[in-house]
mmCIF file of C-alpha atoms and ligand atoms in Angstrom:
data_model
loop_
_atom_site.group_PDB
_atom_site.id
_atom_site.type_symbol
_atom_site.label_atom_id
_atom_site.label_comp_id
_atom_site.label_asym_id
_atom_site.label_seq_id
_atom_site.Cartn_x
_atom_site.Cartn_y
_atom_site.Cartn_z
ATOM 1 C CA MET A 198 -1.979 -14.547 30.373
ATOM 2 C CA PRO A 199 -1.808 -14.317 26.547
ATOM 3 C CA ARG A 200 -1.084 -10.867 25.168
ATOM 4 C CA ALA A 201 -2.885 -9.326 22.197
ATOM 5 C CA PHE A 202 -1.980 -6.151 20.337
ATOM 6 C CA ILE A 203 -4.660 -4.451 18.234
ATOM 7 C CA THR A 204 -4.255 -1.665 15.691
ATOM 8 C CA GLY A 205 -7.505 0.138 14.903
ATOM 9 C CA ILE A 206 -8.540 -0.308 18.552
ATOM 10 C CA THR A 207 -10.786 2.772 18.479
ATOM 11 C CA GLY A 208 -12.807 1.488 15.506
ATOM 12 C CA GLN A 209 -15.858 -0.752 15.491
ATOM 13 C CA ASP A 210 -13.987 -4.055 15.194
ATOM 14 C CA GLY A 211 -11.153 -3.068 17.511
ATOM 15 C CA ARG A 212 -13.579 -2.394 20.345
ATOM 16 C CA HIS A 213 -15.537 -5.604 19.775
ATOM 17 C CA LEU A 214 -12.327 -7.626 19.561
ATOM 18 C CA ALA A 215 -10.823 -6.024 22.680
ATOM 19 C CA GLU A 216 -13.919 -7.008 24.693
ATOM 20 C CA PHE A 217 -13.912 -10.505 23.227
ATOM 21 C CA LEU A 218 -10.226 -11.089 24.032
ATOM 22 C CA TYR A 219 -10.489 -9.574 27.510
ATOM 23 C CA ASP A 220 -13.345 -11.977 28.302
ATOM 24 C CA LYS A 221 -11.061 -14.797 27.170
ATOM 25 C CA GLY A 222 -8.407 -13.721 29.675
ATOM 26 C CA TYR A 223 -6.067 -11.775 27.354
ATOM 27 C CA GLU A 224 -4.034 -8.768 28.302
ATOM 28 C CA VAL A 225 -5.044 -6.279 25.604
ATOM 29 C CA PHE A 226 -2.833 -3.571 24.114
ATOM 30 C CA GLY A 227 -4.310 -1.071 21.689
ATOM 31 C CA MET A 228 -2.388 1.230 19.383
ATOM 32 C CA VAL A 229 -3.635 4.799 19.211
ATOM 33 C CA THR A 230 -2.313 7.265 16.673
ATOM 34 C CA GLY A 231 -1.860 10.989 16.992
ATOM 35 C CA GLN A 232 -1.209 13.603 19.621
ATOM 36 C CA ASN A 233 -4.050 14.144 22.080
ATOM 37 C CA ASN A 234 -6.338 11.936 19.988
ATOM 38 C CA PRO A 235 -9.869 12.442 21.390
ATOM 39 C CA LYS A 236 -10.647 8.794 20.660
ATOM 40 C CA ALA A 237 -8.076 7.779 23.293
ATOM 41 C CA GLU A 238 -10.138 9.444 25.996
ATOM 42 C CA TYR A 239 -13.265 7.710 24.747
ATOM 43 C CA LEU A 240 -11.439 4.379 24.748
ATOM 44 C CA ARG A 241 -10.195 4.860 28.320
ATOM 45 C CA ASN A 242 -13.779 5.347 29.488
ATOM 46 C CA GLU A 243 -15.329 2.582 27.450
ATOM 47 C CA LEU A 244 -12.640 -0.113 27.733
ATOM 48 C CA PRO A 245 -10.481 0.790 30.752
ATOM 49 C CA PHE A 246 -8.688 -2.575 30.659
ATOM 50 C CA VAL A 247 -6.935 -1.728 27.368
ATOM 51 C CA GLU A 248 -3.351 -0.533 27.683
ATOM 52 C CA ILE A 249 -2.951 2.246 25.149
ATOM 53 C CA VAL A 250 0.298 2.180 23.185
ATOM 54 C CA PRO A 251 1.267 5.100 20.932
ATOM 55 C CA GLY A 252 2.152 4.305 17.332
ATOM 56 C CA ASP A 253 1.318 5.020 13.720
ATOM 57 C CA LEU A 254 0.990 2.691 10.741
ATOM 58 C CA ALA A 255 2.901 5.302 8.715
ATOM 59 C CA ASP A 256 5.919 5.173 11.051
ATOM 60 C CA LEU A 257 7.908 1.911 11.186
ATOM 61 C CA PRO A 258 10.112 2.831 14.187
ATOM 62 C CA SER A 259 6.985 3.548 16.230
ATOM 63 C CA LEU A 260 5.642 0.085 15.361
ATOM 64 C CA VAL A 261 8.892 -1.588 16.358
ATOM 65 C CA LYS A 262 8.776 0.240 19.704
ATOM 66 C CA ALA A 263 5.129 -0.743 20.168
ATOM 67 C CA MET A 264 5.923 -4.424 19.491
ATOM 68 C CA ALA A 265 8.932 -4.345 21.810
ATOM 69 C CA HIS A 266 6.832 -2.804 24.565
ATOM 70 C CA ALA A 267 3.744 -5.015 24.258
ATOM 71 C CA GLN A 268 5.621 -8.280 23.538
ATOM 72 C CA PRO A 269 2.405 -9.684 22.075
ATOM 73 C CA ASP A 270 1.532 -13.287 21.290
ATOM 74 C CA GLU A 271 -1.071 -12.163 18.775
ATOM 75 C CA VAL A 272 -1.238 -9.025 16.630
ATOM 76 C CA TYR A 273 -4.508 -8.008 14.975
ATOM 77 C CA ASN A 274 -4.018 -5.395 12.264
ATOM 78 C CA LEU A 275 -7.407 -3.703 12.024
ATOM 79 C CA GLY A 276 -6.091 -0.168 11.534
ATOM 80 C CA ALA A 277 -6.804 1.415 8.159
ATOM 81 C CA ILE A 278 -8.331 4.272 6.275
ATOM 82 C CA SER A 279 -11.473 2.163 6.057
ATOM 83 C CA PHE A 280 -14.070 4.290 4.286
ATOM 84 C CA VAL A 281 -14.242 3.542 0.549
ATOM 85 C CA ALA A 282 -15.688 6.946 -0.397
ATOM 86 C CA MET A 283 -12.877 8.768 1.431
ATOM 87 C CA SER A 284 -10.269 6.608 -0.277
ATOM 88 C CA PHE A 285 -11.155 8.197 -3.630
ATOM 89 C CA ASN A 286 -10.332 11.631 -2.231
ATOM 90 C CA GLN A 287 -7.263 10.604 -0.242
ATOM 91 C CA ALA A 288 -5.887 7.807 -2.375
ATOM 92 C CA GLU A 289 -2.233 8.253 -1.464
ATOM 93 C CA LEU A 290 -2.969 8.339 2.258
ATOM 94 C CA THR A 291 -5.076 5.193 1.859
ATOM 95 C CA ALA A 292 -2.288 3.394 -0.014
ATOM 96 C CA ASN A 293 0.158 4.403 2.715
ATOM 97 C CA ILE A 294 -1.907 3.405 5.757
ATOM 98 C CA THR A 295 -4.213 0.652 4.490
ATOM 99 C CA GLY A 296 -1.610 -0.879 2.156
ATOM 100 C CA LEU A 297 1.957 -0.091 3.234
ATOM 101 C CA GLY A 298 0.886 -0.083 6.889
ATOM 102 C CA VAL A 299 0.535 -3.874 6.643
ATOM 103 C CA LEU A 300 4.083 -4.217 5.335
ATOM 104 C CA ARG A 301 5.372 -2.073 8.197
ATOM 105 C CA MET A 302 3.526 -4.200 10.771
ATOM 106 C CA LEU A 303 4.983 -7.380 9.271
ATOM 107 C CA GLU A 304 8.482 -5.876 9.336
ATOM 108 C CA ALA A 305 8.078 -4.700 12.941
ATOM 109 C CA ILE A 306 7.003 -8.213 13.930
ATOM 110 C CA ARG A 307 9.994 -9.732 12.134
ATOM 111 C CA MET A 308 12.329 -7.340 13.919
ATOM 112 C CA VAL A 309 10.940 -8.004 17.384
ATOM 113 C CA GLY A 310 10.098 -11.597 16.579
ATOM 114 C CA GLY A 311 8.677 -13.155 19.700
ATOM 115 C CA ASN A 312 10.555 -16.266 20.784
ATOM 116 C CA GLU A 313 11.171 -19.461 18.862
ATOM 117 C CA ASN A 314 8.586 -21.508 20.756
ATOM 118 C CA ASN A 315 6.094 -18.729 20.620
ATOM 119 C CA PRO A 316 6.510 -16.551 17.547
ATOM 120 C CA ILE A 317 4.177 -13.570 17.180
ATOM 121 C CA ARG A 318 1.033 -14.449 15.252
ATOM 122 C CA PHE A 319 -0.362 -11.880 12.810
ATOM 123 C CA TYR A 320 -3.926 -11.304 11.623
ATOM 124 C CA GLN A 321 -4.581 -9.063 8.634
ATOM 125 C CA ALA A 322 -8.026 -7.521 8.166
ATOM 126 C CA SER A 323 -8.593 -8.231 4.496
ATOM 127 C CA SER A 324 -11.823 -7.180 2.863
ATOM 128 C CA SER A 325 -14.499 -8.305 0.420
ATOM 129 C CA GLU A 326 -13.858 -4.977 -1.350
ATOM 130 C CA MET A 327 -10.871 -6.773 -2.908
ATOM 131 C CA PHE A 328 -13.349 -8.736 -5.063
ATOM 132 C CA GLY A 329 -14.814 -5.488 -6.401
ATOM 133 C CA LYS A 330 -16.088 -6.140 -9.926
ATOM 134 C CA VAL A 331 -16.705 -9.733 -9.001
ATOM 135 C CA ARG A 332 -15.371 -12.519 -11.209
ATOM 136 C CA GLU A 333 -17.693 -15.152 -9.741
ATOM 137 C CA THR A 334 -20.630 -15.426 -7.368
ATOM 138 C CA PRO A 335 -20.499 -16.272 -4.527
ATOM 139 C CA GLN A 336 -16.935 -15.230 -3.719
ATOM 140 C CA THR A 337 -14.535 -17.676 -2.049
ATOM 141 C CA GLU A 338 -10.880 -17.611 -0.958
ATOM 142 C CA LEU A 339 -9.975 -18.570 -4.546
ATOM 143 C CA THR A 340 -11.961 -15.870 -6.374
ATOM 144 C CA PRO A 341 -9.593 -13.493 -8.233
ATOM 145 C CA PHE A 342 -9.457 -9.905 -7.015
ATOM 146 C CA HIS A 343 -10.633 -6.913 -9.064
ATOM 147 C CA PRO A 344 -10.728 -3.945 -6.668
ATOM 148 C CA ARG A 345 -12.807 -0.886 -7.563
ATOM 149 C CA SER A 346 -11.425 1.783 -5.245
ATOM 150 C CA PRO A 347 -8.108 2.974 -3.826
ATOM 151 C CA TYR A 348 -9.242 1.295 -0.597
ATOM 152 C CA GLY A 349 -9.775 -2.029 -2.406
ATOM 153 C CA CYS A 350 -6.396 -1.724 -4.157
ATOM 154 C CA ALA A 351 -4.624 -1.035 -0.857
ATOM 155 C CA LYS A 352 -6.357 -4.011 0.773
ATOM 156 C CA VAL A 353 -5.202 -6.265 -2.086
ATOM 157 C CA PHE A 354 -1.619 -5.196 -1.419
ATOM 158 C CA GLY A 355 -2.082 -5.817 2.312
ATOM 159 C CA HIS A 356 -3.511 -9.254 1.618
ATOM 160 C CA ASP A 357 -0.832 -10.263 -0.874
ATOM 161 C CA ILE A 358 2.060 -9.048 1.275
ATOM 162 C CA THR A 359 0.664 -11.021 4.227
ATOM 163 C CA VAL A 360 0.606 -14.194 2.116
ATOM 164 C CA ASN A 361 4.068 -13.344 0.793
ATOM 165 C CA TYR A 362 5.593 -12.943 4.276
ATOM 166 C CA ARG A 363 3.971 -16.192 5.352
ATOM 167 C CA GLU A 364 5.483 -17.996 2.375
ATOM 168 C CA SER A 365 8.846 -16.203 2.429
ATOM 169 C CA TYR A 366 9.631 -16.166 6.146
ATOM 170 C CA GLY A 367 7.393 -18.882 7.578
ATOM 171 C CA MET A 368 5.506 -16.351 9.683
ATOM 172 C CA PHE A 369 2.175 -17.235 11.255
ATOM 173 C CA ALA A 370 0.332 -14.637 9.184
ATOM 174 C CA CYS A 371 -3.313 -15.097 8.278
ATOM 175 C CA SER A 372 -5.936 -12.998 6.534
ATOM 176 C CA GLY A 373 -9.634 -12.805 7.189
ATOM 177 C CA ILE A 374 -11.486 -11.754 4.046
ATOM 178 C CA LEU A 375 -14.368 -10.204 5.911
ATOM 179 C CA PHE A 376 -17.518 -9.135 4.123
ATOM 180 C CA ASN A 377 -19.326 -6.020 5.396
ATOM 181 C CA HIS A 378 -20.014 -6.267 9.094
ATOM 182 C CA GLU A 379 -22.008 -3.731 11.005
ATOM 183 C CA GLY A 380 -23.607 -2.949 14.325
ATOM 184 C CA PRO A 381 -24.448 -0.051 16.639
ATOM 185 C CA ARG A 382 -20.753 0.841 16.825
ATOM 186 C CA ARG A 383 -20.467 1.376 13.083
ATOM 187 C CA GLY A 384 -19.430 4.907 12.077
ATOM 188 C CA LEU A 385 -22.190 7.162 10.789
ATOM 189 C CA GLU A 386 -20.486 7.475 7.397
ATOM 190 C CA PHE A 387 -21.253 3.848 6.467
ATOM 191 C CA VAL A 388 -24.587 3.254 4.797
ATOM 192 C CA THR A 389 -26.108 0.892 7.389
ATOM 193 C CA ARG A 390 -25.582 3.189 10.339
ATOM 194 C CA LYS A 391 -26.367 6.277 8.278
ATOM 195 C CA VAL A 392 -29.735 4.723 7.449
ATOM 196 C CA THR A 393 -30.606 3.362 10.903
ATOM 197 C CA ASN A 394 -29.607 6.637 12.544
ATOM 198 C CA ALA A 395 -31.626 8.725 10.079
ATOM 199 C CA VAL A 396 -34.639 6.422 10.422
ATOM 200 C CA ALA A 397 -34.492 6.790 14.200
ATOM 201 C CA ARG A 398 -34.272 10.576 13.889
ATOM 202 C CA ILE A 399 -37.150 10.714 11.365
ATOM 203 C CA SER A 400 -39.283 8.554 13.630
ATOM 204 C CA LEU A 401 -38.550 10.895 16.554
ATOM 205 C CA GLY A 402 -39.406 13.970 14.458
ATOM 206 C CA LEU A 403 -35.826 15.231 14.489
ATOM 207 C CA GLN A 404 -35.214 14.952 10.727
ATOM 208 C CA GLU A 405 -37.356 14.997 7.561
ATOM 209 C CA GLU A 406 -35.539 12.854 5.026
ATOM 210 C CA ILE A 407 -32.424 10.869 4.274
ATOM 211 C CA VAL A 408 -30.095 11.662 1.374
ATOM 212 C CA LEU A 409 -28.349 8.666 -0.191
ATOM 213 C CA GLY A 410 -26.440 7.570 -3.286
ATOM 214 C CA ASN A 411 -26.781 4.275 -5.156
ATOM 215 C CA LEU A 412 -29.692 2.201 -3.828
ATOM 216 C CA ASP A 413 -29.090 -0.779 -6.125
ATOM 217 C CA SER A 414 -25.765 -2.148 -4.927
ATOM 218 C CA LYS A 415 -25.906 -5.280 -2.837
ATOM 219 C CA ARG A 416 -23.910 -6.293 0.191
ATOM 220 C CA ASP A 417 -23.503 -9.380 2.348
ATOM 221 C CA TRP A 418 -23.982 -7.750 5.754
ATOM 222 C CA GLY A 419 -23.192 -9.531 9.026
ATOM 223 C CA TYR A 420 -22.813 -8.490 12.662
ATOM 224 C CA ALA A 421 -19.384 -7.263 13.782
ATOM 225 C CA GLY A 422 -19.681 -9.078 17.123
ATOM 226 C CA ASP A 423 -19.870 -12.416 15.276
ATOM 227 C CA TYR A 424 -16.984 -11.540 12.959
ATOM 228 C CA VAL A 425 -14.343 -10.753 15.591
ATOM 229 C CA LYS A 426 -14.788 -14.288 16.902
ATOM 230 C CA ALA A 427 -13.735 -15.567 13.473
ATOM 231 C CA MET A 428 -10.538 -13.460 13.680
ATOM 232 C CA TRP A 429 -9.596 -15.091 16.959
ATOM 233 C CA LEU A 430 -10.427 -18.596 15.694
ATOM 234 C CA MET A 431 -8.063 -18.096 12.725
ATOM 235 C CA MET A 432 -5.255 -17.252 15.148
ATOM 236 C CA GLN A 433 -5.789 -20.478 17.141
ATOM 237 C CA GLN A 434 -5.297 -22.805 14.149
ATOM 238 C CA PRO A 435 -2.216 -25.041 13.883
ATOM 239 C CA GLU A 436 -1.350 -23.453 10.498
ATOM 240 C CA PRO A 437 -1.965 -19.927 9.207
ATOM 241 C CA ASP A 438 -4.489 -19.663 6.390
ATOM 242 C CA ASP A 439 -6.963 -17.256 4.761
ATOM 243 C CA PHE A 440 -10.712 -17.397 5.281
ATOM 244 C CA VAL A 441 -13.782 -15.734 3.814
ATOM 245 C CA ILE A 442 -16.137 -14.596 6.585
ATOM 246 C CA SER A 443 -19.662 -13.808 5.431
ATOM 247 C CA THR A 444 -23.324 -14.695 5.942
ATOM 248 C CA GLY A 445 -23.995 -16.017 2.422
ATOM 249 C CA ASN A 446 -26.986 -13.675 2.024
ATOM 250 C CA THR A 447 -27.096 -10.416 0.117
ATOM 251 C CA HIS A 448 -29.406 -7.392 0.261
ATOM 252 C CA SER A 449 -29.654 -4.148 -1.673
ATOM 253 C CA ILE A 450 -29.380 -0.712 -0.083
ATOM 254 C CA GLU A 451 -33.081 -0.370 -0.928
ATOM 255 C CA ASP A 452 -33.864 -3.531 1.110
ATOM 256 C CA LEU A 453 -31.906 -2.045 3.990
ATOM 257 C CA VAL A 454 -33.803 1.257 3.840
ATOM 258 C CA GLN A 455 -37.168 -0.476 3.584
ATOM 259 C CA ARG A 456 -36.488 -2.781 6.514
ATOM 260 C CA ALA A 457 -35.148 0.001 8.717
ATOM 261 C CA PHE A 458 -38.243 2.149 8.102
ATOM 262 C CA ALA A 459 -40.513 -0.873 8.699
ATOM 263 C CA GLU A 460 -38.856 -1.240 12.099
ATOM 264 C CA VAL A 461 -40.380 2.120 13.171
ATOM 265 C CA GLY A 462 -43.713 1.482 11.412
ATOM 266 C CA ILE A 463 -43.140 3.738 8.354
ATOM 267 C CA ASP A 464 -44.251 2.008 5.125
ATOM 268 C CA ASP A 465 -44.081 4.991 2.788
ATOM 269 C CA TRP A 466 -40.293 5.153 2.934
ATOM 270 C CA LYS A 467 -39.926 6.426 -0.652
ATOM 271 C CA SER A 468 -41.220 9.871 0.302
ATOM 272 C CA ARG A 469 -38.480 10.100 2.943
ATOM 273 C CA VAL A 470 -35.535 9.207 0.704
ATOM 274 C CA ARG A 471 -33.745 11.487 -1.751
ATOM 275 C CA GLN A 472 -30.835 10.495 -3.962
ATOM 276 C CA ASP A 473 -27.923 12.846 -4.542
ATOM 277 C CA PRO A 474 -24.996 12.378 -6.964
ATOM 278 C CA ARG A 475 -22.728 13.496 -4.126
ATOM 279 C CA PHE A 476 -23.023 10.046 -2.585
ATOM 280 C CA PHE A 477 -22.359 8.058 -5.766
ATOM 281 C CA ARG A 478 -18.850 6.689 -6.288
ATOM 282 C CA PRO A 479 -16.587 6.944 -9.352
ATOM 283 C CA ALA A 480 -16.592 3.134 -9.525
ATOM 284 C CA GLU A 481 -18.974 0.874 -7.662
ATOM 285 C CA VAL A 482 -18.934 -2.631 -6.224
ATOM 286 C CA ASP A 483 -22.335 -3.848 -7.414
ATOM 287 C CA LEU A 484 -22.794 -7.190 -5.737
ATOM 288 C CA LEU A 485 -21.055 -8.978 -2.896
ATOM 289 C CA ILE A 486 -22.031 -12.345 -1.536
ATOM 290 C CA GLY A 487 -19.573 -14.587 0.250
ATOM 291 C CA ASP A 488 -19.200 -18.322 0.613
ATOM 292 C CA ALA A 489 -17.840 -19.014 4.102
ATOM 293 C CA SER A 490 -17.859 -22.823 3.765
ATOM 294 C CA LYS A 491 -14.151 -23.070 4.554
ATOM 295 C CA ALA A 492 -14.579 -21.106 7.802
ATOM 296 C CA ARG A 493 -17.584 -23.226 8.719
ATOM 297 C CA THR A 494 -15.701 -26.475 8.139
ATOM 298 C CA LYS A 495 -12.230 -25.606 9.430
ATOM 299 C CA LEU A 496 -12.983 -23.042 12.138
ATOM 300 C CA GLY A 497 -16.452 -24.217 13.138
ATOM 301 C CA TRP A 498 -17.577 -20.599 12.666
ATOM 302 C CA THR A 499 -21.130 -19.571 11.802
ATOM 303 C CA PRO A 500 -22.764 -16.155 12.116
ATOM 304 C CA GLU A 501 -25.461 -15.898 14.777
ATOM 305 C CA VAL A 502 -27.146 -12.589 13.892
ATOM 306 C CA ASP A 503 -29.050 -12.395 10.577
ATOM 307 C CA PHE A 504 -29.838 -9.307 8.479
ATOM 308 C CA ALA A 505 -33.286 -8.661 10.023
ATOM 309 C CA GLN A 506 -31.896 -8.942 13.560
ATOM 310 C CA LEU A 507 -28.970 -6.703 12.652
ATOM 311 C CA VAL A 508 -31.147 -3.900 11.272
ATOM 312 C CA SER A 509 -33.516 -4.190 14.211
ATOM 313 C CA MET A 510 -30.627 -4.035 16.701
ATOM 314 C CA MET A 511 -29.187 -0.953 15.024
ATOM 315 C CA VAL A 512 -32.494 0.917 14.742
ATOM 316 C CA LYS A 513 -33.315 0.200 18.404
ATOM 317 C CA HIS A 514 -29.888 1.390 19.461
ATOM 318 C CA ASP A 515 -30.224 4.591 17.426
ATOM 319 C CA LEU A 516 -33.716 5.285 18.784
ATOM 320 C CA ALA A 517 -32.325 5.124 22.328
ATOM 321 C CA TYR A 518 -29.191 7.074 21.376
ATOM 322 C CA GLU A 519 -31.024 9.892 19.583
ATOM 323 C CA SER A 520 -33.739 10.088 22.257
ATOM 324 C CA ARG A 521 -31.116 10.422 24.954
ATOM 325 C CA LYS A 522 -29.340 13.163 23.013
ATOM 326 C CA ALA A 523 -32.571 15.044 22.411
ATOM 327 C CA GLY A 524 -33.808 14.465 25.956
ATOM 328 C CA ILE A 525 -37.019 12.685 24.866
ATOM 329 C CA VAL A 526 -38.620 9.427 25.967
ATOM 330 C CA PRO A 527 -38.664 6.992 22.999
ATOM 331 C CA ALA A 528 -42.100 6.052 21.608
ATOM 332 C CA VAL A 529 -41.020 2.481 20.732
HETATM 333 P P1 GDP B 39 -18.528 -0.359 1.628
HETATM 334 O O1 GDP B 39 -19.140 -1.612 1.090
HETATM 335 O O2 GDP B 39 -17.312 -0.611 2.447
HETATM 336 O O3 GDP B 39 -18.294 0.672 0.586
HETATM 337 O O4 GDP B 39 -19.613 0.184 2.709
HETATM 338 P P2 GDP B 39 -20.569 1.466 2.701
HETATM 339 O O5 GDP B 39 -21.537 1.250 3.821
HETATM 340 O O6 GDP B 39 -19.803 2.735 2.733
HETATM 341 O O7 GDP B 39 -21.323 1.410 1.295
HETATM 342 C C1 GDP B 39 -22.098 0.301 0.931
HETATM 343 C C2 GDP B 39 -22.857 0.607 -0.348
HETATM 344 O O8 GDP B 39 -23.845 1.594 -0.086
HETATM 345 C C3 GDP B 39 -22.037 1.151 -1.505
HETATM 346 O O9 GDP B 39 -22.419 0.488 -2.685
HETATM 347 C C4 GDP B 39 -22.431 2.615 -1.588
HETATM 348 O O10 GDP B 39 -22.341 3.172 -2.897
HETATM 349 C C5 GDP B 39 -23.884 2.526 -1.150
HETATM 350 N N1 GDP B 39 -24.447 3.805 -0.690
HETATM 351 C C6 GDP B 39 -25.563 4.423 -1.173
HETATM 352 N N2 GDP B 39 -25.765 5.579 -0.546
HETATM 353 C C7 GDP B 39 -24.772 5.718 0.367
HETATM 354 C C8 GDP B 39 -24.440 6.740 1.314
HETATM 355 O O11 GDP B 39 -25.109 7.757 1.443
HETATM 356 N N3 GDP B 39 -23.334 6.527 2.084
HETATM 357 C C9 GDP B 39 -22.562 5.389 1.965
HETATM 358 N N4 GDP B 39 -21.525 5.217 2.761
HETATM 359 N N5 GDP B 39 -22.852 4.439 1.068
HETATM 360 C C10 GDP B 39 -23.925 4.590 0.270
#
């Protein structure tokens, strides 16, 4: 039975990946940080097959112990301070966890090692936010980075140190440069889920309006369930490499809002949306659109869920979720 170790197991991607690997016959270990972390309880209920291992990306000895205990074949480093807006307020914490955390994971893997025939393979969750103020469109594995937030800067460090350890020590270390990927498990702080949840609540009469920031920025949004498959495919290659994972289509926040409202039959969405400077960022990533040709050719990976299906899936989920919470029978 292959063994996989996942940091960030309680997040959107960690949960999707754990399910994916379990279905493939893996023994799955998930690192959970903190004392009496309420997310651990949630994880035990949702994914009882995961063996929870304590550890913290800020604490190298804890990572070494976690590696020694799990003895993994594959390590997926998905743990991070992952919310761009928060990274502006907690920049040092973001640099420590999202950036230096990668270095600590690589060091822990080097110390524990795996065996010669089967060295530990490492996946780093790199991000399209590294492209930031984009130098070319669409963005590929060769596009230079120009991050626009402490989160983006930390991810650039994580990406570069992964490449450096691969080149310096011959480690099987690969990076997936994943563009935004969403789904019903996305946290409510991210714009997609914030919008689909608010639209569901407005449609159910539980909320009047939605308050947002910049409606003009554009993102290449895919479905998280499709993207975790790409992570696994990268780890099965004969040689470690870096891959852009994206849909190749981009949409503005306004498109997202419009489509989500259309899903519940509300055309006059403008009267339901208010903009507030609170949700604008000190520096913005205006336009992301990825070129995943390399992943298509080398990994045989293609996304299955498109933007319209994604928004529809999320709105439907939030209608059911909010109805259940409010104790009402959904109208659609
Ligand atoms: P990101 O691409 O990782 O920063 O993902 P987000 O979902 O947090 O943000 C995507 C885009 O939506 C950014 O350009 C934000 O500025 C924009 N946006 C506009 N209003 C909001 C809002 O209320 N919340 C969030 N999270 N983003 C917003």
